[in-house]
C-alpha positions as a printed Julia matrix, in Angstrom:
451×3 Matrix{Float64}:
  -9.82    5.65   17.43
  -7.45    1.87   17.71
 -10.02   -0.53   19.54
  -9.12   -2.25   22.6
  -6.64   -5.36   22.42
  -6.53   -6.17   26.35
  -7.34  -10.33   27.45
 -10.16  -10.05   29.48
 -10.3   -11.81   32.65
 -11.31  -15.72   32.12
 -14.99  -16.87   33.45
 -12.96  -18.41   36.55
 -10.06  -16.36   38.0
  -8.15  -18.73   39.74
  -5.7   -20.99   38.08
  -7.91  -24.24   35.91
  -6.97  -27.1    34.31
  -9.02  -28.16   31.55
  -8.68  -32.07   30.55
  -9.25  -34.15   26.9
  -8.16  -30.13   25.1
  -7.83  -31.12   20.97
  -4.53  -30.19   19.89
  -5.38  -27.35   15.93
  -1.41  -27.78   15.03
  -1.3   -30.92   12.83
  -4.32  -33.26   11.68
  -3.23  -35.8    14.19
  -5.57  -33.95   16.44
  -4.26  -34.75   19.8
  -7.2   -35.07   22.37
  -6.06  -35.48   25.77
  -4.12  -32.09   27.13
  -3.98  -30.8    30.0
  -3.66  -27.83   29.76
  -3.27  -24.82   33.14
  -3.85  -21.43   32.59
  -3.21  -18.81   35.21
  -4.18  -14.66   35.01
  -5.85  -15.49   31.49
  -2.42  -16.52   30.1
  -2.09  -20.65   29.54
   1.26  -21.48   31.4
   1.95  -25.39   31.38
   0.39  -27.92   28.8
   1.73  -31.81   28.96
   1.14  -34.59   26.08
   1.31  -32.49   23.45
   4.28  -32.82   21.92
   6.91  -29.85   21.17
   4.83  -28.65   18.15
   1.79  -28.93   20.38
   3.01  -27.31   23.25
   4.14  -24.24   21.05
   1.12  -22.73   20.13
  -0.73  -23.62   23.17
   1.97  -22.0    25.27
   2.86  -18.71   22.39
  -1.25  -18.41   21.96
  -0.09  -14.14   23.18
   2.63  -13.52   20.65
   2.23  -12.39   17.51
  -0.69  -11.62   17.16
  -2.75   -9.77   14.99
  -4.34   -6.26   15.26
  -7.08   -5.2    12.97
  -6.11   -1.75   10.17
  -6.95   -0.57    7.02
  -4.75   -0.38    4.82
  -2.47    0.47    7.22
  -3.49    2.33    9.69
  -5.96    0.7    13.15
  -9.0     0.83   12.84
 -11.56   -0.84   15.21
 -13.22   -4.46   14.67
 -15.68   -3.23   13.02
 -14.48   -0.59   10.79
 -12.57   -3.11    9.19
 -15.72   -5.04    8.51
 -17.63   -2.45    7.47
 -14.13   -2.46    4.85
 -14.18   -6.5     4.4
 -18.29   -6.41    3.14
 -17.49   -3.7     0.62
 -15.17   -4.81   -1.07
 -16.78   -7.96   -1.22
 -19.82   -7.11   -2.11
 -18.71   -5.12   -4.62
 -16.54   -7.37   -6.09
 -17.17   -9.53   -9.49
 -15.25  -12.68   -8.75
 -13.28  -13.38   -5.72
 -11.85  -15.36   -3.97
 -11.5   -16.72   -0.99
  -9.17  -19.51    0.67
  -7.35  -20.54    3.41
 -10.08  -21.9     6.22
  -8.2   -25.37    7.58
  -7.22  -23.93   10.76
 -10.35  -23.01   11.3
 -13.61  -24.88   13.12
 -16.45  -26.19   11.16
 -19.47  -24.05   11.73
 -16.84  -20.83    9.89
 -15.86  -22.83    7.46
 -19.56  -23.58    7.1
 -20.09  -19.66    6.99
 -17.47  -18.87    4.26
 -18.84  -21.47    1.68
 -22.41  -19.65    3.04
 -20.61  -16.51    2.21
 -19.62  -17.89   -1.45
 -22.66  -18.78   -2.0
 -24.03  -15.15   -1.67
 -21.28  -13.17   -4.11
 -20.61  -15.49   -6.72
 -17.17  -15.83   -5.05
 -14.5   -18.68   -5.96
 -14.08  -20.78   -2.49
 -11.68  -23.26   -2.29
  -8.74  -23.68    0.83
  -5.12  -24.89    1.82
  -5.09  -29.05    0.43
  -5.4   -27.16   -3.21
  -1.45  -27.18   -2.41
  -0.98  -30.0    -1.19
  -3.02  -32.9    -0.44
  -5.41  -32.04   -3.97
  -4.07  -34.96   -5.88
  -4.41  -37.32   -3.38
  -8.77  -35.54   -3.63
  -8.78  -36.2    -7.6
  -7.01  -39.92   -6.9
 -10.22  -40.73   -4.17
 -12.63  -38.88   -5.98
 -11.09  -41.11   -9.5
 -11.51  -44.67   -7.94
 -12.49  -44.46   -4.18
 -10.39  -45.31   -0.33
 -10.01  -48.66    1.36
 -10.13  -46.95    4.73
  -9.48  -46.83    8.14
  -9.96  -45.04   11.95
  -6.75  -44.2    13.22
  -8.04  -46.67   15.95
  -8.51  -49.27   13.73
  -4.77  -49.08   13.38
  -3.82  -48.92   16.96
  -5.72  -52.29   17.71
  -5.09  -54.22   14.51
  -2.1   -53.13   12.05
   0.85  -55.17   12.12
   2.46  -53.38    9.47
   2.63  -49.83    8.89
   4.35  -48.87    5.89
   5.07  -44.37    5.58
   5.92  -43.67    1.88
   6.93  -40.26    0.9
   6.57  -38.89    4.44
   7.75  -37.95    7.23
   5.55  -38.24   10.54
   8.75  -38.58   13.03
   9.82  -35.16   11.73
   5.59  -34.32   10.86
   3.1   -35.24   12.83
   6.02  -35.74   16.57
   2.7   -37.87   18.35
   1.07  -40.43   15.61
   3.9   -42.46   16.3
   2.88  -43.38   19.71
  -0.62  -42.77   19.92
  -1.5   -44.88   16.57
   1.52  -46.19   14.3
   4.01  -47.53   15.44
   4.79  -47.67   20.13
   1.09  -48.42   21.8
  -0.23  -51.3    22.92
  -3.5   -52.6    20.96
  -7.03  -55.01   21.05
  -5.31  -57.71   18.2
  -1.27  -56.09   19.31
  -1.74  -56.14   22.58
   2.81  -56.06   22.55
   2.62  -52.77   19.86
   5.73  -52.27   18.56
   6.34  -56.18   19.37
   3.81  -56.58   17.17
   4.15  -54.88   13.99
   6.26  -54.02   11.2
   7.0   -50.36    9.98
   8.12  -49.66    6.65
   9.52  -46.43    5.28
   9.37  -45.92    1.27
  11.4   -42.32    0.84
  13.17  -41.17   -1.85
  16.33  -40.51    1.22
  16.6   -41.74    5.14
  14.6   -38.9     7.78
  14.49  -39.26   11.07
  11.02  -41.78   10.52
  13.59  -44.73    9.3
  14.55  -44.41   12.52
  12.02  -45.77   14.24
  11.31  -48.06   10.91
  12.63  -52.13   11.24
  12.81  -51.56    7.51
  14.22  -48.71    4.94
  13.11  -48.47    1.17
  15.29  -46.18   -0.74
  14.16  -45.35   -4.9
  14.76  -43.3    -7.42
  13.28  -39.34   -6.58
   9.89  -39.6    -9.29
   9.49  -43.63   -9.42
   6.83  -43.42   -7.25
   4.49  -44.45   -9.81
   6.63  -47.1   -12.03
   7.09  -48.72   -8.08
   3.35  -48.95   -8.2
   2.97  -50.32  -10.91
   5.69  -52.59  -10.34
   4.34  -54.15   -7.02
   0.82  -54.12   -8.42
   2.02  -56.91  -11.06
   3.54  -58.34   -8.38
   1.07  -58.96   -6.19
  -1.32  -59.96   -9.42
   1.52  -62.81   -9.87
   3.67  -61.58  -12.69
   6.63  -62.0   -13.18
   8.79  -59.05  -14.23
  11.32  -58.89  -16.23
  13.87  -55.88  -15.48
  16.05  -57.05  -11.75
  15.12  -53.92  -10.98
  12.21  -50.64  -10.41
  13.1   -47.01   -9.63
  16.55  -48.13   -7.51
  15.35  -50.94   -5.99
  15.13  -54.39   -6.53
  13.37  -56.78   -8.2
  13.31  -59.43   -5.25
  13.39  -56.43   -3.08
   9.7   -55.15   -4.09
   8.52  -59.41   -4.11
  10.23  -59.16   -0.07
   7.77  -56.33    0.04
   4.86  -57.39   -1.68
   4.49  -61.11    0.68
   5.09  -58.93    3.52
   1.98  -57.21    2.11
  -0.18  -60.17    1.07
   0.91  -62.1     4.27
  -0.77  -59.4     7.89
  -3.03  -59.16    8.95
  -4.21  -55.18    8.74
  -2.04  -53.63    7.04
  -1.85  -49.71    5.89
   0.01  -47.56    4.2
   0.52  -44.25    5.59
   1.08  -41.53    2.67
   2.31  -37.75    1.87
   3.57  -35.05    0.2
   6.22  -37.28   -1.14
   3.41  -39.29   -3.44
   1.39  -35.6    -4.29
   3.95  -33.86   -5.14
   6.07  -35.63   -7.2
   5.49  -37.25  -10.96
   2.93  -38.69  -10.92
   0.51  -36.21   -9.55
  -2.82  -38.03   -8.73
  -1.39  -40.82  -10.74
   0.9   -41.97   -8.11
  -1.92  -41.83   -5.44
  -5.23  -43.63   -7.95
  -2.14  -46.49   -7.91
  -1.84  -46.92   -4.44
  -5.51  -46.47   -4.15
  -5.72  -50.06   -6.25
  -2.58  -51.0    -5.5
  -4.74  -51.31   -1.93
  -7.44  -53.0    -3.96
  -5.97  -55.18   -5.02
  -4.36  -56.5    -1.57
  -8.19  -56.76   -0.08
  -8.53  -59.9    -2.49
  -5.78  -61.31   -0.03
  -6.09  -59.43    3.43
  -7.49  -56.83    5.54
  -5.93  -53.33    3.78
  -6.13  -49.97    4.12
  -4.42  -46.62    2.83
  -4.94  -43.01    4.93
  -3.16  -39.56    3.64
  -0.75  -37.66    6.43
  -2.25  -34.23    7.36
  -1.02  -31.52    7.97
  -3.97  -28.64    9.92
  -5.54  -30.07   12.54
  -8.92  -29.23   10.36
  -7.63  -29.33    7.0
  -9.77  -32.67    6.97
 -12.74  -30.35    8.19
 -13.22  -27.59    5.06
 -13.23  -30.62    2.56
 -15.62  -32.22    4.59
 -18.42  -29.15    5.12
 -17.65  -28.51    1.6
 -18.27  -32.1    -0.14
 -21.37  -31.46    2.45
 -22.42  -28.03    1.26
 -20.73  -28.22   -2.82
 -20.52  -31.82   -3.76
 -17.61  -31.18   -4.2
 -14.13  -31.09   -1.21
 -11.62  -28.27   -3.47
 -11.92  -25.49   -6.08
 -15.76  -24.13   -5.99
 -17.26  -21.34   -8.17
 -19.78  -20.57   -7.12
 -20.4   -17.35   -9.64
 -23.09  -18.99  -11.82
 -25.2   -19.31   -8.01
 -25.29  -22.93   -7.95
 -21.94  -25.2    -7.05
 -19.4   -26.14  -10.16
 -16.07  -27.85   -9.64
 -13.18  -28.16  -12.03
  -9.3   -28.55  -11.09
  -6.9   -25.6   -13.53
 -10.46  -23.66  -13.94
 -11.39  -22.8    -9.89
  -8.14  -24.25   -8.79
  -6.88  -21.12   -5.89
  -3.18  -21.36   -7.93
  -4.42  -20.87  -11.8
  -6.93  -18.3   -10.91
  -4.79  -16.25   -9.16
  -2.06  -16.85  -12.86
  -4.42  -16.04  -14.59
  -4.99  -13.54  -13.24
  -8.83  -12.97  -13.07
 -10.01  -12.27   -9.01
 -10.69   -9.06   -7.9
 -10.51   -9.27   -4.79
  -9.93  -12.12   -1.54
 -10.77  -12.71    1.82
  -8.35  -15.59    2.43
  -9.35  -16.83    6.08
  -6.56  -18.43    8.82
  -4.26  -19.18    5.9
  -0.36  -17.55    4.94
  -1.57  -17.62    0.7
   1.19  -14.8     0.49
   4.07  -16.45    2.82
   2.89  -20.11    0.8
   2.13  -19.47   -2.91
   4.36  -19.0    -6.06
   6.14  -14.92   -6.59
   3.08  -14.77   -9.25
  -0.06  -15.78   -7.63
   0.3   -14.3    -4.81
   1.93  -10.13   -6.85
  -1.86  -10.96   -8.71
  -3.07  -11.06   -4.84
  -1.23   -7.91   -3.86
  -2.52   -5.51   -6.83
  -5.9    -6.81   -5.47
  -8.36   -5.89   -2.69
  -7.16   -8.44   -0.07
  -8.85   -9.19    3.54
  -7.26  -11.1     5.7
  -8.72  -13.06    8.89
  -6.69  -14.35   11.54
  -5.15  -14.22   15.58
  -1.58  -14.35   14.16
   0.68  -11.98   12.18
   1.67  -13.53    8.84
   3.21  -12.09    5.33
  -0.33  -12.04    3.84
  -1.59   -9.41    6.58
   1.5    -7.14    6.32
   0.77   -6.83    2.42
  -3.38   -7.29    2.74
  -5.68   -3.94    2.79
  -7.92   -5.02    5.47
  -6.78   -7.25    8.6
  -8.78   -8.11   11.22
  -7.97  -10.66   14.05
 -10.0   -13.18   15.05
  -9.72  -16.38   18.7
  -8.22  -18.72   17.3
  -9.76  -21.67   17.0
  -9.17  -24.35   19.88
  -7.21  -21.82   21.58
  -9.53  -18.94   21.84
 -12.76  -20.59   20.13
 -14.59  -23.72   20.69
 -16.24  -25.54   17.44
 -15.99  -28.67   15.42
 -12.69  -30.14   13.77
 -12.44  -33.27   11.79
  -9.64  -35.87   12.56
  -7.1   -36.72    9.38
  -9.25  -39.94   10.38
 -12.81  -37.9     9.46
 -13.83  -38.14   13.35
 -15.07  -35.23   14.35
 -13.15  -33.89   17.75
 -14.98  -31.06   20.11
 -12.53  -27.92   20.31
 -12.33  -26.51   23.86
 -12.38  -23.26   24.62
  -9.13  -22.1    27.13
  -8.63  -18.64   27.38
 -10.78  -15.27   26.41
  -9.42  -14.2    23.84
  -9.93   -9.87   22.45
 -11.27  -11.07   19.55
 -13.95  -12.64   18.45
 -13.62  -16.05   16.5
 -13.57  -16.49   12.85
 -17.28  -17.59   12.31
 -18.29  -14.16   14.62
 -16.47  -12.57   12.16
 -18.28  -14.22    9.31
 -21.54  -14.11    9.75
 -20.91   -9.97   10.7
 -19.79   -9.47    7.26
 -22.59  -11.47    6.12
 -24.79  -10.09    6.9
 -23.9    -6.65    5.69
 -23.61   -8.01    2.4
 -26.77   -8.92    3.26
 -28.12   -5.17    3.78
 -26.34   -3.48    1.36
 -28.31   -5.78   -1.3
 -31.62   -5.35   -0.38
 -33.48   -2.08   -1.65
 -34.38    1.24    0.92
 -37.76   -0.95    1.74
 -36.11   -4.37    2.68
 -36.89   -6.0    -1.33
 -34.25   -8.67   -2.23
 -32.17   -6.29   -4.82
 -32.05   -7.42   -8.26
 -29.25  -10.4    -9.33
 -25.37   -9.55   -9.67
 -22.75   -8.4    -7.23
 -22.28   -4.99   -7.27
């Protein structure tokens, strides 16, 4: 019998407007949205960018449905089946989690500990090099509010916020007026460094174009110039040395500078070493002025999962619980490597689309093992999953806590009712089922070992 998915009546039946709503789309996590709800449906969104508006206005489109092996099922049946698979798995994987809220993320770690799973999240395939670099040399950083109020030099390196984070420029980094930047844009110098012009180039005062895969050389040259060394070359990475010298003078003479970096640094030649060099450059510049760095992050709570994992395990990603305690080793416990070696024998994907984003061979292995997907919307992963458990979408149908890209916690509000339970509720029910399975008939805990 198929479970009804009719949307419940909201607690307030008349049209209402919620203010101070936090947007879950990207890492800027704008917290000033106004959302109008009529008859349980969002009909108007103010203060959001086009990406945020689409997230809220189309919240009822493309919803997933509970399914077992392609056939309609109830939520209870799906949860029971998922618990059975995870309890019996010898080397399971839990992945995704960057588009949900903190309580669900904590529950996922509890589940990983219970079943001895590998747990990883979306940062593993985008900003993992950023975390590795920060773990290696530390990071001089600041909040977005400090950028707004203090920064008179803003550099975007290998990122395109005009398209990926549309309100970042207007809320924090380019046009807003701050305490020490009362004239807004007129009080700031904005520079973009990239391999090609992008829409962000149009909002920058200067554009510096480099050759692809030359970030490490360019940053190393900047560090040498900051330290007073002369360069024998006339150009580095396609940039004239005189242009690099001018950039160094701007960085050393500013009152408060910041470099925002993106995947143009994390996913090109050099990987985490690019970030080590950039972070060391910022540290060098702090001998002359105040200088910070920060990553431009994608999903609305992508920072949250790394925060929670670090609280609970001491590591931000690539965590293995199979020995009863957390272990960390990039390349051994990172999700893509685990799938490439075909080591995991079951997978739970939560609030993420692994099939749609992983390389083909990794996706093939996911398809070949029991695959469970918890997601409010249909995706490439839910379409091939053995078990699909729909959930309430975070910041729309479910409340909770999230972290902005600058590590500031914000509260997701529940805007409308959802026909489905939250990610947190689903995970807690799976945990309870597995604990019951692992207990003997008289309630005594079963001997150690899974299955």
